[in-house]
XYZ file of C-alpha atoms in Angstrom:
767
model
C 0.365 -0.115 0.178
C 1.343 2.827 -0.952
C 0.540 6.670 1.481
C -0.518 9.911 -0.364
C -0.537 12.516 1.064
C -2.321 16.189 0.496
C -1.441 18.561 2.997
C -0.545 22.803 2.966
C -0.360 24.912 -0.437
C 2.832 25.940 -1.314
C 2.733 28.483 -3.440
C -0.544 30.478 -6.015
C -0.608 28.128 -9.253
C 0.730 29.838 -12.119
C -2.781 31.560 -13.807
C -1.275 30.881 -17.628
C 0.256 27.656 -16.804
C -1.445 25.915 -20.110
C -2.288 26.777 -22.653
C -1.725 26.049 -26.642
C 0.565 26.782 -29.355
C -0.879 27.425 -33.038
C 1.335 27.199 -35.793
C 0.637 26.630 -39.335
C 1.643 23.282 -39.896
C 0.161 20.611 -41.315
C -2.212 22.559 -42.265
C -2.901 23.406 -39.924
C -4.433 26.768 -41.189
C -5.114 26.694 -44.590
C -7.181 23.471 -44.893
C -7.920 23.111 -40.869
C -8.325 26.420 -38.843
C -9.667 28.299 -42.060
C -13.642 28.084 -42.348
C -12.897 28.702 -46.668
C -12.378 25.596 -48.294
C -10.857 26.762 -51.416
C -7.556 25.996 -52.149
C -5.570 29.275 -53.253
C -8.418 31.626 -53.500
C -7.199 34.243 -54.111
C -5.158 32.944 -57.234
C -1.921 34.634 -55.397
C 0.058 30.868 -54.711
C 2.976 31.256 -53.370
C 5.053 27.661 -53.202
C 8.511 26.417 -52.482
C 10.106 25.236 -55.644
C 10.870 21.228 -54.115
C 13.781 20.859 -56.730
C 15.378 23.476 -54.382
C 15.267 22.476 -50.592
C 18.373 20.087 -51.086
C 20.155 21.770 -53.099
C 22.992 23.964 -51.029
C 24.355 27.361 -51.753
C 22.336 30.443 -53.011
C 19.874 28.604 -54.847
C 18.613 26.275 -52.106
C 14.851 27.313 -51.274
C 13.413 28.849 -53.859
C 9.963 30.806 -53.952
C 7.955 29.286 -57.095
C 5.101 31.878 -57.690
C 2.580 30.198 -59.349
C -1.294 31.801 -58.562
C -3.362 29.495 -60.834
C -1.946 26.267 -58.787
C -5.202 24.070 -57.708
C -7.702 25.415 -60.079
C -8.779 23.126 -63.529
C -10.174 25.083 -66.585
C -12.068 23.036 -68.997
C -12.986 23.918 -72.708
C -11.538 28.066 -70.913
C -8.398 29.802 -70.616
C -7.237 31.535 -67.566
C -4.037 34.728 -67.264
C -2.929 35.258 -63.753
C -2.959 39.067 -63.226
C -1.791 41.715 -61.096
C 1.186 44.795 -60.766
C 3.376 42.782 -58.312
C 4.511 38.880 -57.672
C 6.712 36.873 -55.033
C 10.525 36.641 -57.409
C 12.058 32.717 -56.796
C 14.277 34.427 -53.485
C 11.014 35.763 -51.233
C 11.299 39.007 -53.212
C 7.883 41.331 -54.858
C 8.411 42.103 -58.276
C 6.216 44.565 -60.167
C 4.404 43.094 -63.009
C 2.143 44.329 -66.094
C -1.801 44.225 -65.406
C -4.502 45.042 -68.153
C -6.731 46.374 -65.334
C -6.283 47.363 -61.112
C -6.371 44.254 -59.331
C -9.026 44.419 -56.074
C -5.886 45.711 -54.163
C -2.232 46.768 -54.856
C -1.039 42.857 -53.252
C -3.022 41.372 -54.950
C -3.249 38.381 -58.154
C -6.617 38.144 -59.819
C -7.546 35.163 -62.640
C -9.063 36.770 -66.447
C -11.338 34.055 -67.867
C -11.361 33.629 -71.556
C -13.678 31.422 -73.353
C -15.359 31.256 -76.479
C -18.665 30.336 -75.558
C -21.214 29.038 -77.458
C -24.232 31.472 -78.883
C -27.346 29.585 -78.154
C -30.720 30.399 -76.614
C -30.411 29.202 -72.983
C -33.561 27.795 -73.235
C -30.958 24.694 -74.544
C -28.968 25.186 -71.092
C -29.375 21.475 -68.996
C -31.902 20.600 -72.217
C -31.863 16.455 -72.645
C -33.848 17.013 -76.388
C -32.563 15.924 -79.831
C -31.835 19.565 -80.404
C -28.191 20.541 -81.563
C -27.575 23.795 -79.824
C -28.190 21.321 -76.392
C -25.738 18.785 -78.293
C -23.654 21.918 -78.068
C -24.202 22.799 -74.573
C -23.740 19.340 -72.874
C -20.413 17.997 -74.970
C -18.387 21.416 -74.470
C -19.225 23.005 -71.397
C -17.753 25.308 -69.931
C -16.328 25.343 -66.487
C -13.988 26.268 -63.631
C -13.166 23.911 -60.935
C -11.000 23.212 -56.833
C -11.131 20.356 -55.280
C -10.353 22.531 -51.849
C -7.664 21.147 -49.031
C -6.934 17.325 -49.727
C -3.817 16.850 -48.413
C -1.770 16.290 -51.892
C 0.551 13.074 -52.844
C -1.753 9.859 -53.358
C -4.982 11.708 -52.480
C -4.026 14.715 -54.918
C -7.028 13.479 -57.013
C -9.877 13.822 -53.874
C -12.615 16.511 -53.411
C -11.973 17.908 -50.089
C -15.316 20.269 -50.118
C -16.921 18.463 -46.768
C -20.976 19.042 -47.334
C -23.527 17.958 -45.073
C -27.386 17.775 -46.082
C -28.957 20.666 -44.796
C -25.783 22.948 -44.032
C -25.627 26.410 -45.393
C -23.321 27.152 -47.043
C -21.498 31.551 -47.675
C -20.467 31.899 -50.966
C -18.093 35.054 -51.544
C -16.059 36.221 -54.233
C -14.700 39.600 -56.505
C -16.103 39.523 -59.953
C -15.598 41.846 -63.259
C -17.058 41.566 -65.969
C -14.910 42.111 -69.472
C -16.542 40.615 -72.460
C -19.837 39.681 -72.982
C -22.197 37.797 -71.455
C -23.016 34.572 -69.414
C -23.780 33.988 -65.689
C -22.041 32.176 -63.243
C -23.867 29.050 -61.838
C -22.100 28.110 -58.898
C -21.868 25.071 -56.460
C -20.490 21.478 -54.875
C -20.499 18.307 -56.810
C -19.829 15.063 -55.930
C -16.936 13.468 -57.726
C -19.393 11.430 -60.231
C -20.332 15.392 -60.925
C -23.686 14.707 -58.516
C -25.009 18.235 -57.005
C -24.152 18.617 -53.259
C -25.327 21.461 -52.681
C -28.170 24.083 -54.557
C -27.046 26.352 -57.347
C -26.192 29.899 -57.155
C -26.157 32.030 -60.428
C -24.604 35.330 -61.191
C -25.061 37.576 -63.961
C -21.810 38.632 -65.839
C -22.384 41.237 -67.966
C -20.852 44.741 -68.176
C -24.070 46.123 -69.672
C -26.775 44.222 -67.028
C -28.016 45.529 -64.294
C -26.042 43.089 -61.185
C -28.771 41.228 -58.743
C -29.921 42.200 -55.013
C -26.414 39.784 -54.385
C -23.494 42.316 -55.016
C -22.575 45.092 -53.669
C -19.970 47.652 -53.517
C -17.812 48.220 -56.566
C -13.822 49.534 -57.191
C -12.587 49.479 -60.645
C -15.428 47.329 -61.771
C -14.933 44.965 -59.231
C -18.414 43.934 -57.748
C -18.622 41.877 -54.433
C -20.946 39.167 -55.133
C -22.190 37.222 -52.088
C -24.873 33.874 -52.476
C -26.149 31.313 -49.872
C -26.668 27.758 -50.802
C -27.874 24.864 -48.983
C -26.438 21.184 -48.964
C -28.253 18.628 -50.402
C -26.336 15.622 -49.795
C -23.911 14.341 -47.717
C -20.327 13.582 -49.092
C -16.733 15.029 -50.243
C -17.518 17.541 -53.324
C -15.249 19.668 -55.602
C -16.016 23.537 -56.361
C -17.660 23.887 -59.811
C -18.817 27.042 -61.489
C -20.466 26.806 -64.634
C -20.110 29.791 -67.523
C -23.127 29.714 -68.935
C -24.717 32.349 -71.637
C -27.188 34.606 -70.322
C -30.561 34.495 -69.643
C -31.294 36.971 -72.699
C -28.976 35.149 -75.109
C -30.717 33.765 -78.447
C -29.846 30.617 -80.926
C -27.470 31.997 -83.665
C -28.483 33.198 -87.083
C -25.646 31.908 -89.010
C -22.262 29.839 -88.768
C -20.786 33.249 -88.483
C -22.244 33.721 -85.014
C -21.987 30.484 -83.394
C -19.371 31.510 -80.783
C -18.839 34.771 -78.863
C -15.970 35.645 -76.740
C -16.180 36.147 -73.231
C -14.063 37.594 -70.739
C -14.459 38.281 -67.155
C -12.175 38.444 -64.002
C -12.358 36.336 -60.418
C -10.324 37.132 -56.546
C -11.024 36.388 -52.999
C -13.226 33.128 -54.245
C -14.334 31.750 -50.891
C -17.173 28.228 -50.402
C -17.398 27.769 -46.291
C -19.688 26.393 -43.859
C -22.349 29.628 -42.376
C -21.874 28.349 -39.062
C -18.360 29.270 -38.837
C -16.778 30.445 -35.626
C -18.007 34.229 -35.289
C -20.752 33.950 -37.143
C -22.566 37.308 -36.911
C -19.753 38.972 -34.691
C -18.851 42.137 -37.249
C -15.391 41.762 -35.372
C -15.672 38.213 -37.723
C -15.580 40.196 -40.703
C -12.109 39.027 -42.641
C -11.187 35.510 -41.896
C -13.214 32.947 -40.186
C -12.735 29.942 -38.205
C -13.981 26.839 -38.654
C -15.961 25.945 -35.386
C -15.910 22.830 -34.792
C -12.258 22.813 -33.913
C -12.257 26.609 -32.323
C -14.458 24.880 -30.507
C -12.459 21.291 -29.366
C -9.139 24.052 -28.739
C -11.636 26.038 -26.325
C -12.243 22.429 -25.037
C -8.741 22.509 -23.977
C -9.225 25.822 -21.335
C -6.173 27.387 -22.449
C -4.833 30.575 -20.475
C -2.560 31.924 -23.235
C -2.189 31.142 -27.167
C 1.083 31.231 -29.056
C 1.283 32.568 -32.397
C 2.514 32.110 -35.431
C 5.068 29.553 -34.115
C 7.365 28.042 -34.283
C 10.343 27.585 -37.258
C 7.495 29.034 -39.607
C 8.523 32.610 -36.725
C 12.312 32.885 -38.574
C 11.225 30.649 -42.108
C 14.170 28.584 -43.508
C 15.753 31.434 -45.623
C 16.148 35.178 -45.381
C 12.395 36.262 -46.646
C 11.141 33.836 -45.466
C 10.185 34.759 -42.592
C 6.848 35.789 -41.124
C 5.405 39.259 -41.524
C 3.349 40.344 -39.725
C 2.344 42.759 -41.324
C 1.651 40.876 -44.447
C -1.323 39.653 -42.882
C -3.781 42.345 -41.872
C -5.748 44.247 -43.104
C -8.314 43.511 -45.984
C -8.036 40.102 -47.307
C -7.012 41.176 -51.132
C -4.408 43.144 -48.957
C -2.451 40.140 -46.957
C 0.779 38.840 -49.137
C 0.959 35.450 -49.190
C 4.386 32.881 -48.865
C 5.145 29.507 -48.669
C 5.568 27.449 -45.682
C 8.619 26.271 -44.179
C 7.087 23.108 -43.576
C 6.034 22.524 -47.767
C 9.327 20.115 -47.804
C 7.903 17.482 -45.442
C 4.446 17.800 -47.527
C 3.628 14.551 -49.693
C 4.806 16.626 -52.826
C 7.501 18.337 -51.165
C 5.722 22.092 -52.207
C 2.148 22.682 -51.763
C 1.746 25.165 -49.085
C 1.181 28.363 -49.219
C 0.728 30.681 -46.322
C -2.683 32.497 -47.997
C -2.605 34.603 -44.489
C -6.856 34.864 -44.480
C -6.343 33.839 -40.391
C -3.555 36.774 -40.072
C -2.502 38.839 -37.188
C -6.698 40.444 -35.954
C -7.835 37.228 -36.396
C -5.409 35.104 -33.973
C -5.915 38.081 -31.713
C -9.979 38.099 -32.386
C -9.593 34.182 -31.539
C -7.271 34.737 -27.983
C -10.157 37.181 -26.906
C -12.873 35.089 -27.711
C -11.000 31.798 -25.922
C -10.233 34.179 -22.942
C -6.385 33.139 -24.270
C -3.576 36.069 -23.126
C -2.142 36.425 -26.150
C 1.478 34.928 -27.158
C 2.926 36.589 -30.560
C 6.242 35.278 -31.384
C 8.543 37.273 -33.978
C 11.188 37.470 -35.797
C 14.616 37.550 -34.342
C 16.833 38.396 -37.563
C 18.147 35.225 -37.580
C 16.344 32.273 -39.987
C 15.858 28.285 -38.488
C 18.866 27.450 -36.485
C 17.887 23.478 -36.448
C 19.911 21.141 -38.298
C 19.805 20.846 -41.650
C 18.673 24.308 -42.299
C 20.004 27.626 -44.048
C 20.717 30.092 -40.824
C 21.643 33.604 -42.192
C 21.420 36.013 -39.862
C 21.005 39.276 -40.279
C 23.769 42.417 -39.007
C 22.398 43.546 -36.205
C 23.671 47.450 -36.329
C 21.951 47.509 -39.871
C 19.343 49.938 -40.964
C 17.341 46.566 -42.052
C 17.268 44.951 -38.503
C 16.543 48.081 -36.832
C 13.748 48.884 -39.230
C 11.924 44.838 -40.266
C 13.039 43.403 -36.913
C 12.729 46.108 -33.628
C 10.345 48.657 -34.990
C 7.996 45.199 -36.054
C 7.941 44.487 -32.188
C 6.945 47.878 -31.409
C 4.722 48.599 -34.059
C 2.798 44.777 -33.193
C 2.814 45.929 -29.726
C 0.626 49.470 -30.492
C -1.440 46.967 -33.136
C -2.354 45.324 -30.141
C -2.565 47.726 -27.491
C -2.546 51.439 -29.359
C -4.829 54.412 -29.365
C -6.736 54.393 -32.886
C -6.303 58.078 -32.358
C -3.547 58.500 -31.827
C -1.565 55.605 -32.920
C -1.349 54.560 -36.782
C -1.270 51.018 -35.905
C -3.762 50.889 -33.481
C -6.438 52.658 -36.385
C -5.488 49.227 -38.692
C -7.092 47.455 -35.890
C -10.018 49.580 -35.489
C -11.282 49.922 -38.615
C -10.601 45.992 -38.974
C -13.523 46.102 -36.383
C -11.828 46.179 -33.002
C -11.545 49.673 -31.850
C -10.856 47.896 -28.196
C -6.938 47.100 -27.457
C -6.324 43.181 -26.907
C -4.499 43.657 -23.853
C -1.164 42.371 -24.942
C 1.436 41.615 -22.207
C 3.863 39.118 -23.228
C 5.595 38.972 -26.306
C 8.181 36.514 -28.047
C 12.079 37.101 -28.869
C 12.896 34.470 -31.666
C 11.998 30.328 -31.834
C 14.888 28.090 -30.890
C 17.009 30.499 -31.736
C 20.777 30.466 -29.785
C 24.059 31.498 -29.657
C 26.172 35.019 -28.737
C 24.219 36.427 -31.387
C 21.002 35.426 -30.812
C 21.170 37.323 -26.845
C 22.814 39.884 -28.235
C 19.372 40.809 -31.265
C 17.400 39.732 -27.968
C 18.659 42.541 -25.898
C 18.552 44.844 -28.336
C 15.242 44.261 -29.014
C 13.993 43.707 -25.137
C 15.722 47.050 -24.357
C 13.521 49.092 -27.588
C 10.175 47.512 -25.665
C 10.903 47.741 -22.424
C 11.687 51.744 -22.881
C 8.288 52.294 -24.064
C 6.581 49.091 -22.834
C 8.131 48.522 -19.076
C 5.710 45.917 -17.619
C 5.972 43.882 -21.048
C 7.202 40.454 -20.924
C 9.740 39.217 -22.826
C 9.959 34.981 -23.648
C 14.139 34.336 -24.124
C 14.337 31.162 -26.462
C 16.740 28.376 -25.415
C 17.080 27.091 -28.586
C 16.411 23.694 -29.475
C 17.317 20.969 -27.166
C 16.679 20.856 -23.473
C 19.917 19.801 -21.649
C 22.344 22.186 -19.732
C 24.880 22.745 -21.946
C 22.839 23.954 -25.178
C 20.910 26.061 -22.780
C 23.478 27.531 -20.373
C 24.210 30.841 -22.277
C 20.428 31.552 -21.726
C 19.898 30.741 -18.699
C 22.737 32.541 -17.555
C 22.045 36.210 -19.355
C 18.279 34.946 -17.791
C 18.922 34.587 -13.984
C 21.447 37.128 -14.295
C 18.628 39.975 -16.286
C 16.633 38.633 -12.882
C 18.533 39.431 -10.354
C 19.909 42.648 -11.422
C 15.756 44.011 -12.105
C 16.189 44.896 -15.288
C 13.859 42.918 -16.934
C 10.029 43.520 -17.090
C 9.018 45.936 -14.069
C 5.505 44.165 -12.289
C 4.906 42.090 -15.462
C 1.527 40.213 -16.169
C 3.333 37.025 -14.565
C 5.747 39.050 -11.430
C 8.747 37.655 -13.709
C 11.631 39.580 -15.465
C 11.865 37.647 -17.811
C 10.842 33.737 -19.216
C 12.357 31.326 -21.043
C 11.441 29.139 -23.618
C 12.309 25.939 -23.458
C 11.583 22.811 -26.035
C 11.474 18.907 -26.055
C 10.676 16.689 -28.169
C 11.437 13.481 -26.808
C 10.264 9.556 -25.680
C 7.984 8.588 -22.836
C 10.794 7.531 -21.060
C 12.596 10.121 -21.326
C 9.685 12.645 -20.442
C 8.801 10.735 -17.105
C 12.471 10.827 -16.536
C 11.730 14.582 -15.850
C 8.890 15.134 -13.806
C 11.628 16.348 -11.243
C 13.480 18.253 -13.656
C 11.828 21.647 -11.906
C 12.542 20.990 -8.625
C 15.762 22.084 -8.278
C 15.381 25.516 -10.513
C 15.815 28.708 -8.666
C 13.346 30.791 -7.631
C 15.423 34.259 -8.995
C 12.667 35.967 -11.142
C 13.491 34.206 -14.447
C 10.692 31.570 -15.108
C 10.139 28.743 -17.433
C 7.481 28.141 -20.399
C 8.123 25.252 -21.541
C 6.486 26.339 -24.919
C 7.301 23.280 -27.420
C 7.118 19.666 -26.005
C 5.886 16.192 -27.162
C 6.522 12.328 -26.343
C 7.492 11.414 -29.765
C 10.569 10.044 -29.363
C 12.350 12.306 -31.794
C 15.651 13.171 -29.682
C 15.560 9.390 -28.936
C 15.784 8.416 -32.802
C 13.151 7.006 -32.336
C 11.028 6.374 -36.148
C 8.520 9.212 -36.575
C 6.432 6.236 -38.084
C 1.902 6.671 -38.238
C 1.745 3.348 -35.536
C 4.170 5.187 -32.787
C 2.449 7.920 -32.825
C 0.168 9.200 -30.167
C 0.121 5.900 -28.761
C -1.236 6.113 -24.762
C 1.955 5.391 -23.273
C 3.669 8.987 -24.898
C 0.063 10.111 -23.346
C 1.487 8.702 -19.682
C 5.096 10.022 -20.259
C 3.603 13.741 -20.578
C 1.260 13.392 -18.348
C 3.813 12.539 -15.363
C 6.033 15.444 -16.507
C 3.183 17.812 -16.249
C 2.620 17.041 -12.642
C 6.096 18.131 -12.046
C 4.530 21.016 -13.895
C 2.414 22.393 -11.840
C 4.363 20.686 -8.476
C 6.692 23.784 -9.611
C 3.977 26.124 -11.207
C 5.879 28.688 -9.050
C 8.611 28.188 -11.727
C 6.942 27.080 -14.432
C 4.679 29.539 -15.771
C 3.292 27.962 -19.287
C 3.900 25.209 -21.011
C 2.226 24.160 -24.648
C 2.321 21.085 -26.818
C 2.734 20.902 -30.363
C 1.995 20.554 -32.809
C -1.559 21.567 -31.886
C -3.588 21.013 -35.264
C -3.027 18.710 -38.425
C -4.676 17.521 -41.478
C -5.339 13.859 -42.182
C -3.506 13.160 -44.750
C -1.242 16.254 -44.680
C 0.503 15.786 -41.980
C 4.035 16.190 -42.283
C 5.354 15.646 -38.036
C 3.569 12.361 -36.740
C 2.161 13.133 -33.435
C -0.037 16.021 -32.982
C -2.831 17.122 -30.533
C -5.254 17.410 -32.616
C -6.293 15.709 -35.863
C -8.626 16.933 -38.467
C -10.487 15.683 -42.159
C -12.400 17.809 -43.908
C -15.457 17.194 -41.774
C -14.505 15.594 -38.354
C -11.928 16.248 -35.948
C -10.108 13.358 -34.011
C -9.029 14.437 -30.218
C -6.122 12.229 -29.781
C -4.918 10.558 -26.561
C -2.460 13.062 -25.939
C -4.932 15.144 -26.147
C -7.689 13.156 -23.608
C -4.330 13.766 -20.921
C -3.470 17.509 -21.408
C -8.093 18.331 -21.724
C -7.519 15.776 -17.888
C -4.817 18.848 -16.433
C -5.703 21.460 -18.513
C -9.349 22.077 -17.103
C -8.832 20.735 -13.822
C -6.337 23.198 -11.863
C -6.738 25.725 -8.723
C -5.436 28.750 -7.692
C -2.651 27.008 -5.607
C -0.755 24.331 -5.257
C 0.036 21.571 -2.555
C 2.810 19.724 -1.176
C 2.382 16.135 -1.958
C 4.131 13.039 -0.877
C 3.759 10.016 -1.602
C 5.968 6.586 0.209
C 8.251 5.379 -2.280
C 9.053 1.922 0.072
C 7.250 0.346 -3.068
C 8.761 -0.254 -6.106
C 5.629 0.300 -8.501
C 5.615 3.698 -6.326
C 8.620 4.504 -8.715
C 6.330 4.537 -11.051
C 3.314 6.841 -9.535
C 3.512 11.143 -10.111
C 1.105 12.669 -8.001
C 0.447 16.695 -8.095
C -2.427 18.216 -6.534
C -4.073 22.118 -6.989
C -7.351 23.016 -5.762
C -9.258 26.044 -4.608
C -10.622 27.431 -1.364
C -14.516 28.824 -1.084
C -14.604 32.195 -0.627
C -16.511 33.941 1.963
C -19.003 35.509 -0.046
C -20.128 32.804 -2.370
C -21.504 29.423 -2.495
C -18.573 28.364 -4.299
C -17.287 24.965 -3.546
C -13.664 24.555 -2.342
C -12.226 21.676 -3.644
C -8.544 19.687 -4.715
C -7.609 18.218 -8.222
C -5.573 15.439 -7.440
C -4.037 14.087 -10.506
C -2.070 11.046 -10.485
C -0.423 8.965 -13.225
C 1.034 4.913 -12.990
C 3.681 4.473 -15.979
C 3.771 0.852 -14.858
C 1.421 -2.436 -15.815
C 1.020 -3.239 -12.628
C -1.961 -2.225 -10.578
C -1.168 0.028 -7.129
C -3.185 -0.102 -3.987
C -2.865 3.563 -2.663
C -3.785 4.692 0.509
C -5.296 9.206 -0.263
C -5.142 10.722 2.849
C -6.619 14.754 2.191
C -7.290 15.475 5.956
C -4.033 17.698 6.419
C -4.927 19.720 2.892
C -8.475 20.456 4.739
C -6.721 21.272 7.999
C -5.148 24.043 5.985
C -7.773 25.796 4.524
C -9.876 25.957 8.430
C -6.782 27.951 9.166
C -7.589 30.291 7.274
C -11.308 30.376 8.199
C -12.871 31.368 11.599
C -13.417 29.325 14.530
C -17.107 28.160 13.195
C -15.976 27.971 9.824
C -13.042 26.079 10.919
C -15.449 23.549 12.544
C -17.475 22.866 9.845
C -14.633 22.413 7.115
C -13.635 19.615 9.980
C -16.790 17.974 9.902
C -18.007 18.612 6.651
C -18.620 15.488 3.916
C -15.707 15.348 1.120
C -17.458 14.320 -2.311
C -14.441 12.138 -4.438
C -15.364 12.333 -7.835
C -12.693 9.908 -9.325
C -12.167 9.339 -13.547
C -9.968 7.442 -15.016
C -8.049 6.776 -17.814
C -6.549 3.491 -19.033
C -5.620 1.957 -21.980
C -2.472 -0.575 -23.088
C 0.844 1.113 -24.125
C 0.176 0.969 -27.823
C -3.388 1.777 -27.710
C -4.155 4.939 -29.774
C -6.689 6.930 -31.543
C -7.177 7.139 -35.330
C -8.574 9.058 -38.171
C -8.483 8.344 -41.867
C -9.545 10.743 -44.513
C -13.268 10.239 -44.621
C -15.390 9.199 -41.383
C -15.061 9.844 -37.897
C -12.388 9.051 -35.265
C -12.017 5.541 -33.606
C -10.759 3.858 -30.566
C -11.345 7.080 -27.977
C -10.551 5.880 -24.299
C -14.344 5.445 -22.450
C -13.574 7.419 -19.109
C -14.615 5.920 -16.030
C -16.489 7.107 -13.408
C -17.164 7.184 -10.060
C -17.732 9.289 -6.503
C -17.588 8.453 -3.184
C -18.122 10.425 0.131
C -15.789 10.600 3.048
C -16.156 11.848 6.303
C -13.346 14.451 7.312
C -12.418 13.108 10.275
C -11.612 9.811 8.499
C -10.143 11.185 5.255
C -8.452 8.388 3.855
C -9.259 6.876 0.641
C -7.572 3.457 -0.284
C -7.681 3.371 -3.998
C -6.429 0.571 -6.958
C -4.637 2.668 -9.344
C -4.658 0.915 -12.760
C -1.866 -0.142 -15.160
C -0.761 2.710 -17.401
C -3.283 4.689 -15.979
C -4.371 8.671 -15.314
C -6.768 9.322 -12.403
C -8.285 12.980 -11.448
C -9.434 12.764 -8.243
C -11.626 15.600 -7.663
C -12.505 16.347 -3.689
C -14.967 18.798 -3.048
C -16.642 20.077 0.535
């Protein structure tokens, strides 16, 4: 029998202990959190030239602008038009354009065709009429398959349609020549309609319908809503049909007419997107089921945009937040650093439909503090990449790095009446500040040059915003030697009192540690933070996953997201909770993964176009993050029994307030990573006595004599168990929690329990 005693409170639990880290990896944004199902919606596609990513030297990591990728054109042709385009090294190049784009940063598609000039009475007619035959034999249409993940899946349709759901259509259209109708719907792979059809007249000479609004250089904003007719995956189908007033030809010479129109910013999404009908969500839209799955984690903060995307893989590929705000047309796409992990090697464009404005709005909706992380002037330093260091004394570093930090803080928090960047936020739909109080400086950067750049950036921030908490990278590897330079600097900063003054967490500086190690390693690190100095330099364990990467374990689907990995992470989190006076924040990575567009095998939440799979790692994470109290309590475990060596325990809780009916509670997490059950006696009376010390005698007596209600939830499985999800269908293999309730009087507050093998147990005590 192993005795576990929960006694006195040791410190306040960090208010930001459990958060999430959202990076656009595994098609997490476009094709994932982005509700728009149209791939390359703006005809602005920018991709990695996958023939160059393995080459060394100046030709490595070349950009490939391919504005029409993922669109198909049948019996018509398309030309990409705009006044600027990405060059092969990511630079913006001027291009000639026949007519003005929607925005100077935007490109569009000019569609041309020779259309049959026949009566629309024959369109869709199955009679033997020659005109009807012409109409059916030579259909003119445009199609988009959506985000199917590429590779072997490249020909699959990916628009998820549910019968009875409503879907929004939104695009920009400019008639150039001729008179046609655009008929838009989603069809299945065999051509069956999955949605109703919306029709739009396209003629410069004809008045537009009520579904079109606005005008800018001849552009018309077109919107409609259609209903799903069947449940299936389909493709967007834009048929180009003769206009309603077209007439049959009078001679052979009139059999065809030339038509042309411009198309841009094509959106098709479920009308029940996150924040529907909220005016602040007027630009990028988010997929509701994914947001709700993230929300169920109760995140206290959200880090964005990365991760390696922050630095980019080579100069010019770094994440520039200013390219991601304003109207959708104003945003400049960029290829993703994660392109080389795609099945086809390159087809990964960041459209920035989810940009920094949408990120801040999402944080607000989740009740999570934003943690933006920006480029520090050093390209990605991970092995196999192409690290380049910007000159710290250059004008470019001051303008494009330091100033970007200051401008982002103004965008988030500034007064729109005095700050131009805050005015941009207001004009986008959010005049109130977002309450930004912390910021990350670089990602996985290290070395003397990084320390110098961190100093330059943080000094500039603190000169204007002395309470802004700056988070410093400790590099990629979670070992003392490679982290030493960062930690020496951070502890010196904290002891000198030169960091943030009265920061959000009370720390002068926070250090961001990362680890992708084995389940055994994470278990061994449950006491990692016991001896960290409490000196004002806190820890953010910003990326972690027990995927075995640092242990040299194969990164396979079969070995990813197993219950063994979840238990290793859970054991580690008990140590983070017990030490939450120095461990201020934690976040798993990666957060999201599209099936089959996974470049990273192990992730917290997987999804296909229709369904979501919270992995077993998610189930363990949620048990911790959704059950955390304001105080952390002393935990003592008798470790004489051999089985106790694989028990890991933490406890947090809250006390009842004097003026409310809220119950006092304890959240006790017990992790058993071994193959045998462990008999445990759980003692919580000493914790109740501690509670009584803060009450008057009468209340103390009530606390001592109250009945404790214990709610016990157990998650257990074999080590290799996992949930799975395919491109089609729902998730399979979820753990079913075991739940029971026990009541105990406080004078005998001992509970005998059998902790199952390979299990995670939550005991919630209330009184």
